[in-house]
Tab-separated table of N, CA, C and O in Angstrom:
chain	number	residue	atom	x	y	z
U	1161	UNK	N	79.959	-119.080	111.644
U	1161	UNK	CA	81.344	-119.382	112.041
U	1161	UNK	C	82.209	-119.956	110.898
U	1161	UNK	O	81.749	-120.883	110.350
U	1162	UNK	N	83.368	-119.290	110.778
U	1162	UNK	CA	84.145	-119.885	109.651
U	1162	UNK	C	85.069	-120.862	110.354
U	1162	UNK	O	85.344	-120.875	111.666
U	1163	UNK	N	85.727	-121.783	109.561
U	1163	UNK	CA	86.472	-122.917	110.173
U	1163	UNK	C	87.885	-122.671	109.578
U	1163	UNK	O	88.583	-121.774	109.848
U	1164	UNK	N	88.329	-123.830	109.024
U	1164	UNK	CA	89.695	-123.924	108.680
U	1164	UNK	C	89.987	-123.331	107.358
U	1164	UNK	O	90.563	-123.869	106.376
U	1165	UNK	N	89.595	-121.962	107.263
U	1165	UNK	CA	89.813	-121.063	105.965
U	1165	UNK	C	89.665	-119.592	106.348
U	1165	UNK	O	89.360	-119.328	107.437
U	1166	UNK	N	90.097	-118.797	105.377
U	1166	UNK	CA	89.880	-117.406	105.599
U	1166	UNK	C	88.357	-117.133	105.346
U	1166	UNK	O	87.777	-117.358	104.349
U	1167	UNK	N	87.824	-116.269	106.222
U	1167	UNK	CA	86.488	-115.896	106.098
U	1167	UNK	C	86.299	-114.836	104.927
U	1167	UNK	O	87.151	-114.086	104.690
U	1168	UNK	N	85.104	-115.035	104.300
U	1168	UNK	CA	84.894	-114.044	103.303
U	1168	UNK	C	83.390	-113.503	103.501
U	1168	UNK	O	82.602	-114.229	104.239
U	1169	UNK	N	83.015	-112.332	102.982
U	1169	UNK	CA	81.799	-111.815	103.187
U	1169	UNK	C	80.823	-112.628	102.313
U	1169	UNK	O	81.082	-113.029	101.177
U	1170	UNK	N	79.621	-112.908	102.938
U	1170	UNK	CA	78.614	-113.725	102.190
U	1170	UNK	C	78.122	-112.855	101.006
U	1170	UNK	O	77.923	-111.631	101.250
U	1171	UNK	N	77.664	-113.469	100.015
U	1171	UNK	CA	77.035	-112.731	98.800
U	1171	UNK	C	75.517	-112.370	99.223
U	1171	UNK	O	75.051	-113.068	99.987
U	1172	UNK	N	75.094	-111.478	98.428
U	1172	UNK	CA	73.750	-111.076	98.659
U	1172	UNK	C	72.696	-112.149	98.463
U	1172	UNK	O	71.716	-112.210	99.121
U	1173	UNK	N	73.040	-113.170	97.483
U	1173	UNK	CA	72.118	-114.330	97.358
U	1173	UNK	C	72.354	-115.318	98.295
U	1173	UNK	O	71.643	-116.347	98.054
U	1174	UNK	N	73.268	-115.404	99.152
U	1174	UNK	CA	73.346	-116.446	100.015
U	1174	UNK	C	72.203	-116.848	100.975
U	1174	UNK	O	71.523	-115.821	101.269
U	1175	UNK	N	72.036	-118.046	101.332
U	1175	UNK	CA	70.893	-118.408	102.135
U	1175	UNK	C	70.866	-117.597	103.530
U	1175	UNK	O	69.888	-117.084	103.964
U	1176	UNK	N	72.259	-117.381	104.036
U	1176	UNK	CA	72.214	-116.717	105.429
U	1176	UNK	C	71.869	-115.246	105.419
U	1176	UNK	O	71.146	-114.734	106.102
U	1177	UNK	N	72.290	-114.661	104.208
U	1177	UNK	CA	71.930	-113.165	103.967
U	1177	UNK	C	70.481	-113.068	103.694
U	1177	UNK	O	69.695	-112.279	104.426
U	1178	UNK	N	69.855	-114.020	103.061
U	1178	UNK	CA	68.302	-113.987	102.910
U	1178	UNK	C	67.579	-114.202	104.229
U	1178	UNK	O	66.593	-113.553	104.583
U	1179	UNK	N	68.103	-115.222	105.020
U	1179	UNK	CA	67.468	-115.386	106.419
U	1179	UNK	C	67.680	-114.110	107.289
U	1179	UNK	O	66.678	-113.686	107.887
U	1180	UNK	N	68.788	-113.527	107.255
U	1180	UNK	CA	69.001	-112.284	107.893
U	1180	UNK	C	68.016	-111.151	107.609
U	1180	UNK	O	67.468	-110.448	108.420
U	1181	UNK	N	67.815	-110.977	106.252
U	1181	UNK	CA	66.908	-110.041	105.688
U	1181	UNK	C	65.516	-110.313	106.233
U	1181	UNK	O	64.800	-109.382	106.721
U	1182	UNK	N	65.114	-111.544	106.069
U	1182	UNK	CA	63.841	-112.008	106.326
U	1182	UNK	C	63.477	-111.783	107.894
U	1182	UNK	O	62.385	-111.204	108.218
U	1183	UNK	N	64.461	-112.011	108.711
U	1183	UNK	CA	64.160	-111.852	110.199
U	1183	UNK	C	64.748	-110.768	110.740
U	1183	UNK	O	64.732	-110.522	112.040
U	1184	UNK	N	65.060	-109.699	109.936
U	1184	UNK	CA	65.848	-108.474	110.433
U	1184	UNK	C	66.862	-108.822	111.365
U	1184	UNK	O	66.960	-108.088	112.511
U	1185	UNK	N	67.748	-109.624	111.036
U	1185	UNK	CA	68.815	-109.903	112.003
U	1185	UNK	C	70.180	-109.180	111.442
U	1185	UNK	O	70.343	-108.790	110.465
U	1186	UNK	N	71.035	-109.174	112.459
U	1186	UNK	CA	72.397	-108.616	112.161
U	1186	UNK	C	73.225	-109.899	111.845
U	1186	UNK	O	73.300	-110.757	112.788
U	1187	UNK	N	73.881	-109.801	110.696
U	1187	UNK	CA	74.807	-110.976	110.345
U	1187	UNK	C	76.118	-110.685	110.608
U	1187	UNK	O	76.615	-109.731	110.232
U	1188	UNK	N	76.688	-111.561	111.413
U	1188	UNK	CA	78.168	-111.428	111.811
U	1188	UNK	C	79.009	-112.635	111.529
U	1188	UNK	O	78.462	-113.696	111.648
U	1189	UNK	N	80.222	-112.519	111.111
U	1189	UNK	CA	81.111	-113.572	110.805
U	1189	UNK	C	82.213	-113.624	111.760
U	1189	UNK	O	82.829	-112.522	112.071
U	1190	UNK	N	82.474	-114.866	112.276
U	1190	UNK	CA	83.686	-114.923	113.286
U	1190	UNK	C	84.651	-115.821	112.611
U	1190	UNK	O	84.224	-116.989	112.214
U	1191	UNK	N	85.871	-115.416	112.619
U	1191	UNK	CA	86.934	-116.154	111.938
U	1191	UNK	C	87.740	-116.917	113.073
U	1191	UNK	O	88.034	-116.421	114.086
U	1192	UNK	N	87.900	-118.199	112.953
U	1192	UNK	CA	88.531	-119.177	113.911
U	1192	UNK	C	89.932	-118.624	114.131
U	1192	UNK	O	90.684	-118.399	113.123
U	1193	UNK	N	90.426	-118.613	115.320
U	1193	UNK	CA	91.815	-118.415	115.602
U	1193	UNK	C	92.757	-119.375	114.954
U	1193	UNK	O	92.359	-120.537	114.686
U	1194	UNK	N	93.878	-118.852	114.344
U	1194	UNK	CA	94.833	-119.501	113.579
U	1194	UNK	C	94.469	-119.777	112.127
U	1194	UNK	O	95.392	-120.156	111.345
U	1195	UNK	N	93.373	-119.285	111.683
U	1195	UNK	CA	93.076	-119.457	110.349
U	1195	UNK	C	92.840	-118.150	109.636
U	1195	UNK	O	92.335	-117.107	110.296
U	1196	UNK	N	93.028	-118.004	108.431
U	1196	UNK	CA	92.798	-116.683	107.733
U	1196	UNK	C	93.599	-115.541	108.322
U	1196	UNK	O	94.874	-115.958	108.490
U	1197	UNK	N	93.121	-114.544	108.637
U	1197	UNK	CA	93.809	-113.377	109.263
U	1197	UNK	C	93.891	-113.431	110.820
U	1197	UNK	O	94.665	-112.501	111.323
U	1198	UNK	N	93.485	-114.430	111.287
U	1198	UNK	CA	93.373	-114.542	112.825
U	1198	UNK	C	94.460	-115.246	113.381
U	1198	UNK	O	94.337	-116.348	113.927
U	1199	UNK	N	95.691	-114.734	113.119
U	1199	UNK	CA	96.878	-115.368	113.607
U	1199	UNK	C	97.438	-114.816	114.963
U	1199	UNK	O	97.845	-113.687	115.055
U	1200	UNK	N	97.235	-115.564	115.978
U	1200	UNK	CA	97.718	-115.048	117.400
U	1200	UNK	C	99.194	-115.069	117.502
U	1200	UNK	O	99.539	-114.383	118.559
U	1201	UNK	N	100.009	-115.749	116.756
U	1201	UNK	CA	101.383	-115.799	117.048
U	1201	UNK	C	102.109	-115.487	115.661
U	1201	UNK	O	101.442	-115.623	114.673
U	1202	UNK	N	103.348	-115.237	115.806
U	1202	UNK	CA	104.120	-114.912	114.568
U	1202	UNK	C	104.522	-116.193	113.728
U	1202	UNK	O	104.852	-116.019	112.640
U	1203	UNK	N	104.492	-117.428	114.349
U	1203	UNK	CA	104.791	-118.596	113.583
U	1203	UNK	C	103.974	-119.802	114.149
U	1203	UNK	O	103.360	-119.672	115.109
U	1204	UNK	N	104.098	-120.861	113.438
U	1204	UNK	CA	103.366	-122.085	113.768
U	1204	UNK	C	104.174	-123.127	114.446
U	1204	UNK	O	103.955	-124.338	114.276
U	1205	UNK	N	105.078	-122.726	115.202
U	1205	UNK	CA	105.878	-123.593	116.041
U	1205	UNK	C	105.068	-124.282	116.944
U	1205	UNK	O	103.976	-123.850	117.329
U	1206	UNK	N	105.522	-125.560	117.482
U	1206	UNK	CA	104.697	-126.421	118.277
U	1206	UNK	C	104.207	-125.576	119.475
U	1206	UNK	O	103.125	-125.678	119.986
U	1207	UNK	N	105.186	-124.816	120.316
U	1207	UNK	CA	104.634	-124.144	121.436
U	1207	UNK	C	103.584	-123.164	121.247
U	1207	UNK	O	102.667	-122.827	121.999
U	1208	UNK	N	103.566	-122.595	120.015
U	1208	UNK	CA	102.596	-121.659	119.758
U	1208	UNK	C	101.285	-122.147	119.170
U	1208	UNK	O	100.241	-121.342	119.080
U	1209	UNK	N	101.234	-123.469	119.107
U	1209	UNK	CA	100.035	-124.055	118.701
U	1209	UNK	C	99.046	-124.527	119.794
U	1209	UNK	O	98.052	-125.187	119.639
U	1210	UNK	N	99.414	-124.386	121.122
U	1210	UNK	CA	98.763	-124.816	122.340
U	1210	UNK	C	97.301	-124.307	122.414
U	1210	UNK	O	96.507	-125.108	123.101
U	1211	UNK	N	97.002	-123.255	121.659
U	1211	UNK	CA	95.686	-122.766	121.842
U	1211	UNK	C	94.767	-123.151	120.621
U	1211	UNK	O	93.653	-122.606	120.377
U	1212	UNK	N	95.328	-123.944	119.712
U	1212	UNK	CA	94.500	-124.446	118.545
U	1212	UNK	C	93.816	-125.660	118.981
U	1212	UNK	O	94.371	-126.757	118.728
U	1213	UNK	N	92.637	-125.512	119.585
U	1213	UNK	CA	91.880	-126.722	120.017
U	1213	UNK	C	90.396	-126.247	120.146
U	1213	UNK	O	90.115	-125.099	120.151
U	1214	UNK	N	89.476	-127.185	120.177
U	1214	UNK	CA	88.078	-126.928	120.118
U	1214	UNK	C	87.542	-126.207	121.427
U	1214	UNK	O	86.761	-125.172	121.399
U	1215	UNK	N	88.194	-126.429	122.617
U	1215	UNK	CA	87.746	-125.714	123.882
U	1215	UNK	C	88.212	-124.228	123.717
U	1215	UNK	O	87.248	-123.337	124.064
U	1216	UNK	N	89.291	-123.985	123.158
U	1216	UNK	CA	89.698	-122.648	123.065
U	1216	UNK	C	88.896	-121.906	122.060
U	1216	UNK	O	88.410	-120.746	122.135
U	1217	UNK	N	88.567	-122.581	120.925
U	1217	UNK	CA	87.724	-122.023	119.874
U	1217	UNK	C	86.241	-121.674	120.548
U	1217	UNK	O	85.752	-120.619	120.091
U	1218	UNK	N	85.792	-122.513	121.277
U	1218	UNK	CA	84.525	-122.216	121.899
U	1218	UNK	C	84.574	-121.038	122.930
U	1218	UNK	O	83.627	-120.270	122.958
U	1219	UNK	N	85.667	-121.068	123.611
U	1219	UNK	CA	85.834	-119.883	124.496
U	1219	UNK	C	86.080	-118.548	123.727
U	1219	UNK	O	85.443	-117.595	124.161
U	1220	UNK	N	86.732	-118.596	122.606
U	1220	UNK	CA	86.869	-117.466	121.697
U	1220	UNK	C	85.450	-117.052	121.185
U	1220	UNK	O	85.031	-115.877	121.388
U	1221	UNK	N	84.664	-117.942	120.671
U	1221	UNK	CA	83.246	-117.636	120.415
U	1221	UNK	C	82.410	-117.089	121.551
U	1221	UNK	O	81.627	-116.023	121.298
U	1222	UNK	N	82.472	-117.544	122.749
U	1222	UNK	CA	81.648	-117.170	123.858
U	1222	UNK	C	82.121	-115.753	124.123
U	1222	UNK	O	81.252	-114.868	124.381
U	1223	UNK	N	83.397	-115.426	124.124
U	1223	UNK	CA	83.847	-113.983	124.492
U	1223	UNK	C	83.413	-112.986	123.341
U	1223	UNK	O	82.905	-111.953	123.663
U	1224	UNK	N	83.575	-113.537	122.235
U	1224	UNK	CA	83.111	-112.652	121.006
U	1224	UNK	C	81.562	-112.342	121.045
U	1224	UNK	O	81.098	-111.200	120.949
U	1225	UNK	N	80.780	-113.418	121.233
U	1225	UNK	CA	79.356	-113.153	121.328
U	1225	UNK	C	78.787	-112.335	122.456
U	1225	UNK	O	78.010	-111.629	122.420
U	1226	UNK	N	79.352	-112.703	123.627
U	1226	UNK	CA	78.967	-111.835	124.773
U	1226	UNK	C	79.386	-110.463	124.601
U	1226	UNK	O	78.707	-109.419	124.992
U	1227	UNK	N	80.534	-110.189	124.135
U	1227	UNK	CA	80.960	-108.808	123.947
U	1227	UNK	C	80.121	-108.042	123.005
U	1227	UNK	O	79.748	-106.875	123.272
U	1228	UNK	N	79.860	-108.678	121.847
U	1228	UNK	CA	78.946	-108.054	120.795
U	1228	UNK	C	77.593	-107.938	121.393
U	1228	UNK	O	76.916	-106.890	120.937
U	1229	UNK	N	77.099	-108.834	122.089
U	1229	UNK	CA	75.751	-108.784	122.751
U	1229	UNK	C	75.527	-107.496	123.485
U	1229	UNK	O	74.608	-106.657	123.329
U	1230	UNK	N	76.530	-107.341	124.251
U	1230	UNK	CA	76.537	-105.932	125.041
U	1230	UNK	C	76.458	-104.733	124.261
U	1230	UNK	O	75.640	-103.859	124.385
U	1231	UNK	N	77.410	-104.694	123.308
U	1231	UNK	CA	77.445	-103.675	122.251
U	1231	UNK	C	76.132	-103.467	121.585
U	1231	UNK	O	75.695	-102.279	121.358
U	1232	UNK	N	75.614	-104.577	121.032
U	1232	UNK	CA	74.465	-104.430	120.337
U	1232	UNK	C	73.161	-104.063	121.321
U	1232	UNK	O	72.336	-103.255	120.799
U	1233	UNK	N	73.151	-104.532	122.381
U	1233	UNK	CA	72.156	-104.126	123.301
U	1233	UNK	C	72.157	-102.629	123.540
U	1233	UNK	O	71.151	-101.870	123.618
U	1234	UNK	N	73.362	-102.092	123.790
U	1234	UNK	CA	73.514	-100.605	124.014
U	1234	UNK	C	73.145	-99.872	122.749
U	1234	UNK	O	72.552	-98.794	122.751
U	1235	UNK	N	73.696	-100.227	121.548
U	1235	UNK	CA	73.593	-99.562	120.273
U	1235	UNK	C	72.190	-99.620	119.745
U	1235	UNK	O	71.690	-98.644	119.266
U	1236	UNK	N	71.585	-100.801	119.740
U	1236	UNK	CA	70.311	-100.996	119.018
U	1236	UNK	C	69.151	-101.101	119.895
U	1236	UNK	O	68.092	-101.532	119.438
U	1237	UNK	N	69.466	-101.195	121.250
U	1237	UNK	CA	68.334	-101.394	122.217
U	1237	UNK	C	67.608	-102.730	121.996
U	1237	UNK	O	66.329	-102.778	121.851
U	1238	UNK	N	68.437	-103.707	121.666
U	1238	UNK	CA	67.840	-105.081	121.559
U	1238	UNK	C	68.293	-105.940	122.730
U	1238	UNK	O	69.207	-105.739	123.291
U	1239	UNK	N	67.418	-106.987	122.972
U	1239	UNK	CA	67.949	-107.909	124.136
U	1239	UNK	C	69.189	-108.738	123.835
U	1239	UNK	O	69.537	-108.935	122.693
U	1240	UNK	N	69.747	-109.119	124.898
U	1240	UNK	CA	70.967	-109.917	124.708
U	1240	UNK	C	70.563	-111.346	124.619
U	1240	UNK	O	69.436	-111.691	124.759
U	1241	UNK	N	71.633	-112.171	124.257
U	1241	UNK	CA	71.336	-113.625	124.194
U	1241	UNK	C	70.458	-114.060	123.038
U	1241	UNK	O	69.663	-114.965	123.293
U	1242	UNK	N	70.488	-113.364	122.043
U	1242	UNK	CA	69.557	-113.967	120.814
U	1242	UNK	C	70.508	-114.272	119.715
U	1242	UNK	O	70.069	-114.059	118.566
U	1243	UNK	N	71.442	-115.093	119.892
U	1243	UNK	CA	72.352	-115.639	118.860
U	1243	UNK	C	71.766	-116.944	118.289
U	1243	UNK	O	71.376	-117.817	119.073
U	1244	UNK	N	71.744	-116.891	117.014
U	1244	UNK	CA	71.638	-118.208	116.209
U	1244	UNK	C	72.938	-118.368	115.485
U	1244	UNK	O	73.297	-117.479	114.651
U	1245	UNK	N	73.637	-119.477	115.887
U	1245	UNK	CA	74.943	-119.631	115.090
U	1245	UNK	C	74.919	-120.738	114.021
U	1245	UNK	O	74.047	-121.747	114.196
U	1246	UNK	N	75.597	-120.600	112.912
U	1246	UNK	CA	75.613	-121.446	111.878
U	1246	UNK	C	77.024	-121.932	111.501
U	1246	UNK	O	77.941	-121.165	111.589
U	1247	UNK	N	77.122	-123.132	110.979
U	1247	UNK	CA	78.367	-123.608	110.683
U	1247	UNK	C	78.128	-124.903	109.819
U	1247	UNK	O	77.301	-125.637	109.889
U	1248	UNK	N	79.239	-125.141	108.955
U	1248	UNK	CA	79.091	-126.285	108.082
U	1248	UNK	C	80.556	-127.069	108.221
U	1248	UNK	O	81.621	-126.308	108.312
U	1249	UNK	N	80.550	-128.396	108.200
U	1249	UNK	CA	81.724	-129.196	108.255
U	1249	UNK	C	82.337	-128.926	109.692
U	1249	UNK	O	81.587	-129.094	110.626
U	1250	UNK	N	83.621	-128.715	109.856
U	1250	UNK	CA	84.158	-128.526	111.152
U	1250	UNK	C	83.304	-127.423	111.975
U	1250	UNK	O	82.959	-127.698	113.122
U	1251	UNK	N	83.126	-126.319	111.366
U	1251	UNK	CA	82.361	-125.150	112.140
U	1251	UNK	C	80.999	-125.768	112.455
U	1251	UNK	O	80.381	-125.263	113.446
U	1252	UNK	N	80.420	-126.712	111.706
U	1252	UNK	CA	79.198	-127.315	112.028
U	1252	UNK	C	79.248	-127.935	113.311
U	1252	UNK	O	78.297	-127.909	114.088
U	1253	UNK	N	80.233	-128.844	113.484
U	1253	UNK	CA	80.439	-129.551	114.673
U	1253	UNK	C	80.712	-128.564	115.828
U	1253	UNK	O	80.107	-128.643	116.916
U	1254	UNK	N	81.397	-127.516	115.645
U	1254	UNK	CA	81.821	-126.514	116.640
U	1254	UNK	C	80.438	-125.730	117.100
U	1254	UNK	O	80.429	-125.693	118.204
U	1255	UNK	N	79.604	-125.335	116.213
U	1255	UNK	CA	78.384	-124.749	116.666
U	1255	UNK	C	77.531	-125.617	117.471
U	1255	UNK	O	76.911	-125.202	118.301
U	1256	UNK	N	77.424	-126.931	117.148
U	1256	UNK	CA	76.624	-127.818	117.826
U	1256	UNK	C	77.195	-127.985	119.288
U	1256	UNK	O	76.439	-127.990	120.268
U	1257	UNK	N	78.572	-128.165	119.346
U	1257	UNK	CA	79.204	-128.228	120.626
U	1257	UNK	C	79.057	-127.053	121.325
U	1257	UNK	O	78.868	-127.070	122.724
U	1258	UNK	N	79.165	-125.899	120.837
U	1258	UNK	CA	78.980	-124.573	121.477
U	1258	UNK	C	77.444	-124.397	122.144
U	1258	UNK	O	77.414	-124.071	123.245
U	1259	UNK	N	76.599	-124.765	121.325
U	1259	UNK	CA	75.160	-124.650	121.769
U	1259	UNK	C	74.996	-125.615	123.066
U	1259	UNK	O	74.367	-125.174	124.009
U	1260	UNK	N	75.581	-126.727	123.031
U	1260	UNK	CA	75.525	-127.839	124.136
U	1260	UNK	C	76.223	-127.252	125.464
U	1260	UNK	O	75.766	-127.214	126.531
U	1261	UNK	N	77.357	-126.446	125.205
U	1261	UNK	CA	78.280	-126.026	126.240
U	1261	UNK	C	77.741	-124.580	126.741
U	1261	UNK	O	77.924	-124.281	127.970
U	1262	UNK	N	77.273	-123.836	125.884
U	1262	UNK	CA	76.827	-122.496	126.281
U	1262	UNK	C	75.303	-122.236	125.880
U	1262	UNK	O	75.077	-121.266	125.020
U	1263	UNK	N	74.430	-122.948	126.434
U	1263	UNK	CA	73.073	-122.568	125.903
U	1263	UNK	C	72.656	-121.273	126.392
U	1263	UNK	O	71.596	-120.826	125.987
U	1264	UNK	N	73.201	-120.714	127.386
U	1264	UNK	CA	72.866	-119.451	127.836
U	1264	UNK	C	73.156	-118.181	126.874
U	1264	UNK	O	72.920	-117.079	127.033
U	1265	UNK	N	74.183	-118.416	125.907
U	1265	UNK	CA	74.656	-117.487	124.977
U	1265	UNK	C	74.000	-117.797	123.562
U	1265	UNK	O	73.513	-116.793	123.041
U	1266	UNK	N	73.798	-119.029	123.143
U	1266	UNK	CA	73.316	-119.315	121.755
U	1266	UNK	C	71.898	-119.827	121.947
U	1266	UNK	O	71.680	-120.886	122.517
U	1267	UNK	N	70.932	-119.115	121.406
U	1267	UNK	CA	69.576	-119.493	121.355
U	1267	UNK	C	69.320	-120.778	120.560
U	1267	UNK	O	68.714	-121.694	120.834
U	1268	UNK	N	70.098	-120.880	119.402
U	1268	UNK	CA	70.096	-122.040	118.461
U	1268	UNK	C	71.399	-122.133	117.799
U	1268	UNK	O	72.126	-121.251	117.699
U	1269	UNK	N	71.520	-123.383	117.308
U	1269	UNK	CA	72.736	-123.676	116.405
U	1269	UNK	C	72.236	-124.477	115.160
U	1269	UNK	O	71.329	-125.372	115.332
U	1270	UNK	N	72.748	-123.942	114.005
U	1270	UNK	CA	72.269	-124.700	112.800
U	1270	UNK	C	73.634	-125.332	112.265
U	1270	UNK	O	74.484	-124.679	111.845
U	1271	UNK	N	73.775	-126.686	112.290
U	1271	UNK	CA	74.985	-127.434	111.930
U	1271	UNK	C	74.644	-128.181	110.674
U	1271	UNK	O	73.624	-128.883	110.516
U	1272	UNK	N	75.522	-128.090	109.697
U	1272	UNK	CA	75.509	-129.043	108.529
U	1272	UNK	C	76.693	-129.642	107.979
U	1272	UNK	O	77.887	-129.223	108.635
């Protein structure tokens, strides 16, 4: 999970890429609403900032993960609900809160 920055593709040598290869996992990056390219409004006026909060960020993650779970289940014939989510700094807190609130979606969370 990316946080308060623009997401970038992980490098081949990154720890997450190595873990994904080791466990034959699909590695997906989720960009937080309002950061990077994920701008839901045309400007950052006060009324447009009402959805910049942790509850909405977790709802966005839940929708993203359940939608992809269905797509992956259909495309790759793999079980749903097999997400392990990673985050550091603010995203680290976010993935911990997400795991607590949505244990039926995230199998585990790695927070640093």
